Tab-separated table of C-alpha atoms and ligand atoms in Angstrom:
chain	number	residue	atom	x	y	z
Q	1422	MET	CA	-18.962	-15.546	18.826
Q	1423	LYS	CA	-16.418	-18.578	17.783
Q	1424	LEU	CA	-12.960	-17.375	16.987
Q	1425	ARG	CA	-11.034	-19.274	15.417
Q	1426	ILE	CA	-6.929	-17.783	15.607
Q	1427	ALA	CA	-4.014	-19.048	13.936
Q	1428	THR	CA	-0.963	-17.883	15.884
Q	1429	LEU	CA	2.555	-17.740	14.476
Q	1430	PRO	CA	4.993	-15.527	17.305
Q	1431	GLY	CA	7.661	-16.941	14.995
Q	1432	ASP	CA	11.451	-15.790	16.116
Q	1433	GLY	CA	13.008	-13.463	18.307
Q	1434	ILE	CA	11.062	-11.135	21.108
Q	1435	GLY	CA	7.841	-13.032	18.649
Q	1436	PRO	CA	6.729	-15.582	21.058
Q	1437	GLU	CA	7.177	-13.518	24.616
Q	1438	VAL	CA	4.905	-10.522	22.878
Q	1439	VAL	CA	2.413	-12.686	20.789
Q	1440	ALA	CA	1.483	-14.525	24.794
Q	1441	GLN	CA	0.485	-11.488	26.132
Q	1442	ALA	CA	-1.500	-10.544	23.587
Q	1443	GLN	CA	-2.642	-13.974	23.897
Q	1444	LYS	CA	-3.606	-13.586	27.433
Q	1445	ALA	CA	-5.500	-9.909	26.548
Q	1446	VAL	CA	-7.454	-11.869	24.120
Q	1447	ASP	CA	-8.751	-14.236	27.213
Q	1448	ALA	CA	-9.501	-11.551	29.030
Q	1449	VAL	CA	-11.358	-9.855	26.655
Q	1450	CYS	CA	-13.405	-13.374	25.812
Q	1451	ARG	CA	-13.844	-13.762	29.348
Q	1452	ARG	CA	-15.303	-10.180	29.521
Q	1453	PHE	CA	-17.554	-10.604	26.703
Q	1454	ASN	CA	-18.294	-14.619	26.092
Q	1455	HIS	CA	-17.126	-15.463	23.201
Q	1456	GLU	CA	-14.900	-18.498	22.517
Q	1457	VAL	CA	-11.805	-18.127	21.441
Q	1458	GLU	CA	-8.834	-21.295	19.602
Q	1459	TYR	CA	-5.491	-21.269	18.837
Q	1460	THR	CA	-4.020	-23.260	16.086
Q	1461	PHE	CA	0.179	-22.308	16.646
Q	1462	GLY	CA	1.964	-22.188	13.524
Q	1463	LEU	CA	5.893	-22.266	12.498
Q	1464	VAL	CA	6.729	-19.183	10.388
Q	1465	GLY	CA	10.015	-17.712	9.640
Q	1466	ALA	CA	13.809	-18.838	10.918
Q	1467	CYS	CA	11.792	-21.206	13.540
Q	1468	ALA	CA	10.549	-22.986	10.597
Q	1469	ILE	CA	13.223	-23.320	8.367
Q	1470	ASP	CA	15.355	-25.058	11.447
Q	1471	ALA	CA	12.843	-27.599	11.381
Q	1472	CYS	CA	12.024	-28.337	7.749
Q	1473	GLY	CA	13.623	-25.438	5.515
Q	1474	ASP	CA	10.361	-23.723	4.985
Q	1475	PRO	CA	9.945	-20.153	6.439
Q	1476	TYR	CA	6.317	-20.229	5.732
Q	1477	PRO	CA	5.035	-24.141	5.491
Q	1478	GLU	CA	1.987	-25.536	4.173
Q	1479	GLU	CA	1.062	-26.810	6.419
Q	1480	THR	CA	1.529	-23.250	8.491
Q	1481	HIS	CA	-0.524	-21.877	5.231
Q	1482	GLN	CA	-3.549	-24.594	5.868
Q	1483	ILE	CA	-3.824	-23.155	9.607
Q	1484	CYS	CA	-4.333	-19.756	8.672
Q	1485	MET	CA	-6.451	-20.503	5.972
Q	1486	GLN	CA	-8.736	-22.323	7.955
Q	1487	SER	CA	-8.579	-19.376	10.057
Q	1488	ASP	CA	-10.283	-16.284	11.246
Q	1489	ALA	CA	-7.376	-14.375	11.570
Q	1490	VAL	CA	-4.099	-14.895	12.118
Q	1491	LEU	CA	-2.392	-13.648	15.140
Q	1492	PHE	CA	1.426	-12.631	14.412
Q	1493	GLY	CA	4.988	-12.207	15.576
Q	1494	ALA	CA	8.207	-11.401	14.018
Q	1495	VAL	CA	10.872	-12.969	11.732
Q	1496	GLY	CA	14.334	-12.773	11.390
Q	1497	ASP	CA	17.545	-13.996	12.620
Q	1498	PRO	CA	21.446	-12.648	13.258
Q	1499	ARG	CA	22.231	-16.053	11.173
Q	1500	TYR	CA	21.066	-14.487	7.968
Q	1501	ASP	CA	21.225	-11.195	8.217
Q	1502	ASN	CA	24.669	-11.087	7.369
Q	1503	ASN	CA	24.594	-13.784	4.969
Q	1504	PRO	CA	23.596	-11.775	1.630
Q	1505	THR	CA	23.321	-15.363	-0.214
Q	1506	ALA	CA	21.451	-17.521	2.205
Q	1507	PRO	CA	19.583	-19.465	-0.011
Q	1508	VAL	CA	16.573	-19.331	2.113
Q	1509	ARG	CA	15.252	-16.578	4.574
Q	1510	PRO	CA	13.173	-15.556	7.736
Q	1511	GLU	CA	11.697	-12.795	5.800
Q	1512	GLN	CA	10.728	-14.838	3.299
Q	1513	GLY	CA	8.414	-16.297	5.393
Q	1514	LEU	CA	6.629	-12.654	5.431
Q	1515	LEU	CA	6.402	-12.448	2.184
Q	1516	ALA	CA	5.007	-15.450	0.986
Q	1517	ILE	CA	2.066	-15.395	3.534
Q	1518	ARG	CA	0.920	-11.724	2.564
Q	1519	LYS	CA	1.043	-13.180	-1.010
Q	1520	LYS	CA	-0.546	-16.775	-0.249
Q	1521	LEU	CA	-2.993	-14.968	1.626
Q	1522	GLY	CA	-3.673	-11.669	-0.468
Q	1523	LEU	CA	-3.310	-9.444	1.847
Q	1524	TYR	CA	-2.546	-6.672	-0.123
Q	1525	ALA	CA	-3.398	-3.313	2.359
Q	1526	ASN	CA	-1.125	-2.766	5.712
Q	1527	LEU	CA	-2.571	-0.192	8.448
Q	1528	ARG	CA	-0.168	0.991	10.298
Q	1529	PRO	CA	-2.074	3.555	12.584
Q	1530	VAL	CA	-0.169	6.251	14.262
Q	1531	GLU	CA	-1.088	7.520	17.162
Q	1532	THR	CA	0.292	9.612	20.471
Q	1533	PHE	CA	-0.655	8.940	24.050
Q	1534	ALA	CA	-1.303	11.549	26.015
Q	1535	SER	CA	1.074	10.236	28.762
Q	1536	LEU	CA	4.135	9.843	26.506
Q	1537	VAL	CA	4.419	12.739	24.215
Q	1538	ASP	CA	6.904	13.540	26.435
Q	1539	LYS	CA	9.254	10.263	24.610
Q	1540	SER	CA	8.862	11.290	21.519
Q	1541	PRO	CA	11.560	12.377	20.062
Q	1542	LEU	CA	10.055	15.141	18.464
Q	1543	LYS	CA	8.875	18.402	20.391
Q	1544	LYS	CA	5.761	17.749	22.346
Q	1545	GLU	CA	3.517	20.226	20.070
Q	1546	LEU	CA	4.838	18.649	17.278
Q	1547	VAL	CA	3.213	15.482	18.623
Q	1548	ASP	CA	0.861	15.853	20.895
Q	1549	GLY	CA	-2.826	15.264	19.221
Q	1550	ALA	CA	-1.386	13.603	16.120
Q	1551	ASP	CA	-3.793	10.758	14.674
Q	1552	PHE	CA	-3.418	9.584	11.618
Q	1553	LEU	CA	-3.728	5.786	9.681
Q	1554	CYS	CA	-0.510	4.893	7.418
Q	1555	ILE	CA	-2.017	2.158	4.099
Q	1556	ARG	CA	1.050	0.608	2.732
Q	1557	GLU	CA	0.404	-1.407	-0.324
Q	1558	LEU	CA	1.624	-4.708	1.017
Q	1559	THR	CA	1.909	-7.578	-1.827
Q	1560	GLY	CA	3.606	-5.307	-5.481
Q	1561	GLY	CA	6.441	-3.056	-5.851
Q	1562	MET	CA	9.753	-3.860	-6.097
Q	1563	TYR	CA	9.388	-6.574	-3.468
Q	1564	PHE	CA	7.968	-8.680	-5.126
Q	1565	GLY	CA	8.480	-7.454	-9.365
Q	1566	GLU	CA	10.844	-8.981	-11.135
Q	1567	LYS	CA	14.465	-9.497	-10.040
Q	1568	GLY	CA	17.841	-10.707	-10.738
Q	1569	ARG	CA	20.981	-10.604	-11.245
Q	1570	LYS	CA	22.902	-10.639	-14.779
Q	1571	ASP	CA	26.771	-10.339	-16.288
Q	1572	ASP	CA	28.076	-13.194	-13.753
Q	1573	GLY	CA	26.621	-12.020	-11.560
Q	1574	ASP	CA	27.489	-8.178	-10.940
Q	1575	THR	CA	24.537	-6.800	-11.992
Q	1576	ALA	CA	21.231	-6.863	-9.875
Q	1577	TYR	CA	17.825	-5.733	-10.485
Q	1578	ASP	CA	14.684	-5.691	-8.638
Q	1579	THR	CA	11.737	-3.767	-11.148
Q	1580	CYS	CA	8.846	-1.672	-9.413
Q	1581	ILE	CA	6.273	-3.157	-11.233
Q	1582	TYR	CA	1.831	-1.860	-10.724
Q	1583	SER	CA	-0.746	-2.956	-12.329
Q	1584	ARG	CA	-4.470	-1.316	-12.741
Q	1585	PHE	CA	-5.561	-3.817	-10.388
Q	1586	GLU	CA	-3.632	-3.496	-8.248
Q	1587	VAL	CA	-3.417	0.512	-7.734
Q	1588	GLU	CA	-6.963	0.612	-8.080
Q	1589	ARG	CA	-7.775	-1.859	-4.911
Q	1590	ILE	CA	-5.942	-0.612	-2.498
Q	1591	LEU	CA	-6.659	3.331	-3.267
Q	1592	ARG	CA	-10.453	2.778	-3.238
Q	1593	LEU	CA	-9.484	1.095	0.618
Q	1594	ALA	CA	-7.725	4.997	1.116
Q	1595	PHE	CA	-10.702	6.250	-0.246
Q	1596	GLU	CA	-12.836	4.455	2.255
Q	1597	TYR	CA	-11.231	5.398	5.765
Q	1598	ALA	CA	-10.210	8.338	4.285
Q	1599	GLY	CA	-14.435	9.235	4.224
Q	1600	ARG	CA	-14.733	7.376	7.303
Q	1601	ARG	CA	-12.052	9.651	8.655
Q	1602	ARG	CA	-10.917	13.488	8.687
Q	1603	LYS	CA	-11.452	13.295	4.528
Q	1604	HIS	CA	-8.832	13.933	3.809
Q	1605	LEU	CA	-6.052	11.673	1.193
Q	1606	THR	CA	-2.284	12.321	0.887
Q	1607	VAL	CA	-1.253	10.078	-1.710
Q	1608	VAL	CA	2.314	9.573	-1.299
Q	1609	ASP	CA	4.950	8.297	-4.442
Q	1610	LYS	CA	7.994	9.469	-6.839
Q	1611	ALA	CA	5.686	10.830	-10.057
Q	1612	ASN	CA	8.023	13.517	-11.268
Q	1613	VAL	CA	10.804	9.624	-12.017
Q	1614	LEU	CA	8.929	6.517	-11.944
Q	1615	GLU	CA	6.148	5.269	-14.508
Q	1616	SER	CA	4.670	3.433	-12.019
Q	1617	SER	CA	3.840	6.643	-10.240
Q	1618	ARG	CA	2.945	8.000	-12.997
Q	1619	LEU	CA	0.215	4.965	-13.551
Q	1620	TRP	CA	-0.772	5.898	-9.013
Q	1621	ARG	CA	-1.338	9.247	-9.703
Q	1622	GLN	CA	-3.222	8.651	-12.832
Q	1623	ILE	CA	-5.732	6.169	-11.077
Q	1624	ALA	CA	-6.114	7.969	-8.034
Q	1625	ARG	CA	-7.300	11.140	-9.963
Q	1626	GLU	CA	-10.113	9.282	-11.697
Q	1627	MET	CA	-10.733	7.926	-8.908
Q	1628	GLU	CA	-11.322	11.474	-7.218
Q	1629	ALA	CA	-14.304	11.902	-9.014
Q	1630	GLU	CA	-16.193	9.176	-7.364
Q	1631	TYR	CA	-14.957	10.343	-4.048
Q	1632	PRO	CA	-15.715	14.097	-3.955
Q	1633	GLY	CA	-16.123	14.610	-0.756
Q	1634	ILE	CA	-12.446	13.465	0.310
Q	1635	GLU	CA	-9.201	16.483	0.215
Q	1636	VAL	CA	-6.948	14.743	-1.816
Q	1637	ASP	CA	-3.198	15.843	-1.924
Q	1638	TYR	CA	0.094	14.115	-4.217
Q	1639	MET	CA	3.214	14.651	-1.908
Q	1640	PHE	CA	6.326	13.265	-3.319
Q	1641	VAL	CA	7.313	10.754	-1.554
Q	1642	ASP	CA	10.782	12.375	-0.116
Q	1643	ASN	CA	8.870	15.553	1.141
Q	1644	ALA	CA	6.768	13.122	3.159
Q	1645	ALA	CA	9.553	12.052	5.115
Q	1646	MET	CA	10.309	15.573	5.537
Q	1647	GLN	CA	6.178	16.571	5.938
Q	1648	LEU	CA	6.245	13.320	8.917
Q	1649	ILE	CA	8.127	14.842	11.216
Q	1650	ARG	CA	8.186	18.478	9.973
Q	1651	CYS	CA	4.465	18.484	10.921
Q	1652	PRO	CA	3.365	14.800	11.204
Q	1653	LYS	CA	-0.708	16.449	12.267
Q	1654	PHE	CA	-1.436	17.426	8.682
Q	1655	PHE	CA	-1.617	14.080	7.689
Q	1656	ASP	CA	-5.695	11.952	8.200
Q	1657	VAL	CA	-4.781	9.202	5.991
Q	1658	LEU	CA	-1.414	8.583	3.639
Q	1659	VAL	CA	-1.625	5.596	1.007
Q	1660	THR	CA	2.026	4.628	-1.163
Q	1661	GLU	CA	3.283	1.957	-2.503
Q	1662	ASN	CA	4.967	-1.289	-1.144
Q	1663	THR	CA	8.911	-0.413	-0.415
Q	1664	PHE	CA	7.866	3.297	-0.031
Q	1665	GLY	CA	5.097	2.299	2.768
Q	1666	ASP	CA	7.899	0.296	4.399
Q	1667	ILE	CA	10.608	2.779	4.749
Q	1668	LEU	CA	8.396	5.654	5.691
Q	1669	THR	CA	5.816	3.120	8.561
Q	1670	ASP	CA	8.990	2.873	10.314
Q	1671	GLU	CA	9.732	6.852	10.559
Q	1672	ALA	CA	6.844	7.206	11.467
Q	1673	SER	CA	6.669	5.358	14.750
Q	1674	CYS	CA	9.469	7.580	16.039
Q	1675	ILE	CA	6.303	10.138	15.930
Q	1676	SER	CA	4.135	7.526	19.605
Q	1677	GLY	CA	8.049	7.465	21.030
Q	1678	SER	CA	8.264	3.530	20.563
Q	1679	MET	CA	8.345	1.518	17.708
Q	1680	GLY	CA	7.609	-1.068	20.861
Q	1681	LEU	CA	3.668	0.529	20.589
Q	1682	LEU	CA	2.619	0.402	17.036
Q	1683	ALA	CA	-0.023	-1.772	16.051
Q	1684	SER	CA	-0.850	-3.448	12.546
Q	1685	ALA	CA	-2.865	-5.469	10.260
Q	1686	SER	CA	-2.677	-6.631	7.195
Q	1687	VAL	CA	-5.845	-7.719	4.760
Q	1688	GLY	CA	-7.139	-8.757	2.055
Q	1689	THR	CA	-8.413	-11.548	-0.038
Q	1690	HIS	CA	-8.754	-15.003	2.643
Q	1691	THR	CA	-8.172	-13.826	5.846
Q	1692	SER	CA	-6.302	-10.834	8.010
Q	1693	LEU	CA	-3.000	-10.790	9.652
Q	1694	PHE	CA	-2.444	-8.806	12.556
Q	1695	GLU	CA	1.521	-7.291	13.756
Q	1696	PRO	CA	3.324	-6.008	15.755
Q	1697	ILE	CA	5.504	-3.002	13.476
Q	1698	HIS	CA	8.400	-3.749	15.592
Q	1699	GLY	CA	10.640	-6.835	14.109
Q	1700	SER	CA	11.879	-9.636	16.047
Q	1701	TYR	CA	14.649	-8.126	18.391
Q	1702	PRO	CA	16.576	-10.407	18.160
Q	1703	GLN	CA	19.127	-8.813	21.074
Q	1704	ALA	CA	16.353	-8.537	23.940
Q	1705	ALA	CA	15.035	-12.731	23.044
Q	1706	GLY	CA	14.184	-14.846	26.130
Q	1707	LYS	CA	14.700	-11.394	27.935
Q	1708	ASN	CA	11.681	-11.440	29.090
Q	1709	ILE	CA	12.032	-6.960	28.173
Q	1710	ALA	CA	10.675	-6.741	25.194
Q	1711	ASN	CA	7.153	-4.227	24.948
Q	1712	PRO	CA	4.281	-6.455	24.524
Q	1713	VAL	CA	1.722	-3.220	24.113
Q	1714	ALA	CA	2.361	-3.617	19.762
Q	1715	ALA	CA	1.421	-7.333	19.895
Q	1716	ILE	CA	-1.506	-6.334	22.362
Q	1717	LEU	CA	-3.094	-3.239	20.212
Q	1718	SER	CA	-2.522	-5.786	16.933
Q	1719	ALA	CA	-5.177	-8.528	19.411
Q	1720	ALA	CA	-7.204	-5.245	19.751
Q	1721	MET	CA	-6.849	-4.599	16.303
Q	1722	MET	CA	-8.215	-7.999	15.686
Q	1723	PHE	CA	-11.071	-7.544	17.366
Q	1724	GLU	CA	-11.723	-4.425	15.522
Q	1725	TYR	CA	-11.026	-5.175	11.470
Q	1726	ALA	CA	-11.561	-8.979	11.823
Q	1727	PHE	CA	-14.753	-9.789	13.879
Q	1728	GLY	CA	-16.185	-6.306	13.609
Q	1729	LEU	CA	-15.473	-6.895	17.773
Q	1730	MET	CA	-15.380	-2.483	18.637
Q	1731	GLU	CA	-16.128	-2.769	22.268
Q	1732	GLU	CA	-13.870	-5.730	23.001
Q	1733	GLY	CA	-10.563	-3.804	21.012
Q	1734	LYS	CA	-11.455	-0.640	23.157
Q	1735	ALA	CA	-11.677	-2.389	26.122
Q	1736	ILE	CA	-7.903	-3.024	24.973
Q	1737	ARG	CA	-7.245	-0.033	23.930
Q	1738	GLN	CA	-8.055	1.321	27.668
Q	1739	ALA	CA	-6.028	-0.947	29.302
Q	1740	VAL	CA	-3.319	-0.103	27.541
Q	1741	ALA	CA	-3.442	3.501	27.680
Q	1742	ALA	CA	-4.206	2.672	31.489
Q	1743	SER	CA	-1.115	1.177	31.801
Q	1744	LEU	CA	0.959	3.856	29.981
Q	1745	GLU	CA	-0.358	6.620	32.276
Q	1746	ALA	CA	0.160	4.205	35.549
Q	1747	GLY	CA	3.871	3.865	34.382
Q	1748	TYR	CA	3.515	0.340	34.446
Q	1749	VAL	CA	5.571	-0.038	31.053
Q	1750	THR	CA	8.636	-2.082	29.999
Q	1751	GLU	CA	12.143	-0.837	30.314
Q	1752	ASP	CA	11.970	1.072	26.949
Q	1753	LEU	CA	9.128	3.483	28.437
Q	1754	ALA	CA	10.793	3.674	31.989
Q	1755	ALA	CA	12.807	6.991	32.073
Q	1756	GLY	CA	13.474	7.146	35.707
Q	1757	THR	CA	10.803	5.236	37.245
Q	1758	ALA	CA	10.810	1.601	38.070
Q	1759	SER	CA	9.996	-0.788	34.722
Q	1760	HIS	CA	8.344	-3.793	33.848
Q	1761	SER	CA	9.086	-6.927	32.352
Q	1762	THR	CA	7.079	-8.397	29.245
Q	1763	SER	CA	5.292	-10.948	31.102
Q	1764	GLU	CA	4.586	-8.468	34.492
Q	1765	VAL	CA	3.109	-5.796	31.990
Q	1766	GLY	CA	0.824	-8.668	30.181
Q	1767	ASP	CA	-0.569	-9.629	32.586
Q	1768	TRP	CA	-1.246	-6.348	34.330
Q	1769	ILE	CA	-3.037	-5.032	30.990
Q	1770	ALA	CA	-4.901	-9.010	30.958
Q	1771	ASN	CA	-6.658	-8.234	34.250
Q	1772	GLN	CA	-6.902	-3.970	33.649
Q	1773	ILE	CA	-9.811	-6.044	30.330
Q	1774	GLU	CA	-11.469	-7.695	32.827
Q	1775	LYS	CA	-12.049	-5.057	35.944
O	3016	IPM	C1	7.901	-4.872	7.510
O	3016	IPM	C2	9.406	-5.635	7.422
O	3016	IPM	C3	8.809	-6.949	6.288
O	3016	IPM	C4	8.980	-5.738	4.740
O	3016	IPM	C5	10.376	-7.486	6.087
O	3016	IPM	C6	10.914	-8.426	7.408
O	3016	IPM	C7	10.485	-8.026	5.079
O	3016	IPM	O1	10.452	-4.683	7.650
O	3016	IPM	O2	6.732	-5.849	7.549
O	3016	IPM	O3	7.714	-3.514	7.425
O	3016	IPM	O4	9.882	-5.134	4.694
O	3016	IPM	O5	8.013	-5.614	5.313
O	3017	MN	MN1	9.822	-2.565	7.941
């Protein structure tokens, strides 16, 4: 198979971890006889520096002509404490989601047997937790009308959802639940928010179409508590954009390190694969960042974008082997010797070809 991959490393540790993901992709392609073609594009702060636009048209065309997008991270401390910056790196990520129609963000939360001790939660709580968070990605407060009034002293962001948007993401969630343990949790704030009441109304209507699926409804404040009180309760969790942003960061600590969690954003034009950690500027250029989340994002790319399940599994097995062997970066190496980003990338790529 010929794989046309748009590679958007972005800012901070993005380039370092994406380079390791590419090593894994190359190794899989050698082992399974696929041909791969990478096209690089600029996104985020580096794109602002180069041409003033965090998601340049040229990068958009590269994405549109690819089968999948491998994404690093965006963000730069130069913008973080400057609320009045006219253009920000994060706008690149929001633009790419909107323009590529990436309406669903899938964030699987799994535990690795060799790492259960790394979780800040008790071992017996997290051991065996395995669920999929589905976050709506192109609606809600992120994209609703926003602005200032009263001479700039009053600000608003509107959480808005249409039936079409809600039905589309819920349908995906019902389908995934059907392929997993048939348990769907719809997270909202229907006791307060009208947009949540629309979500709940539509979900109730759709239940009739999926009689085999057990659906429960949970308010987001309660969900934030249940995620760490009993993570094994969840199978598929679906929620709107902002709630999903917050809950998935929380859920990432179940696995032990944010450096482990991958994500897929799927939608209408192409799909995008990225680690859920950000640009981690403190570590940029130091060759210390954990490349596993980026490498597992490549595994998700094989599975979700190309339907190549064996190839995805080969990457997952190599990652699991590296964790078991303790061949890890410093975030996971309590007491034992740690390895650099590129060493871990090389080890995993080698293991894939074994
Ligand atoms: C994420 C990030 C983004 C978001 C930022 C960088 C805009 O936190 O992918 O979760 O809020 O969606
Ligand atoms: Mn986030």
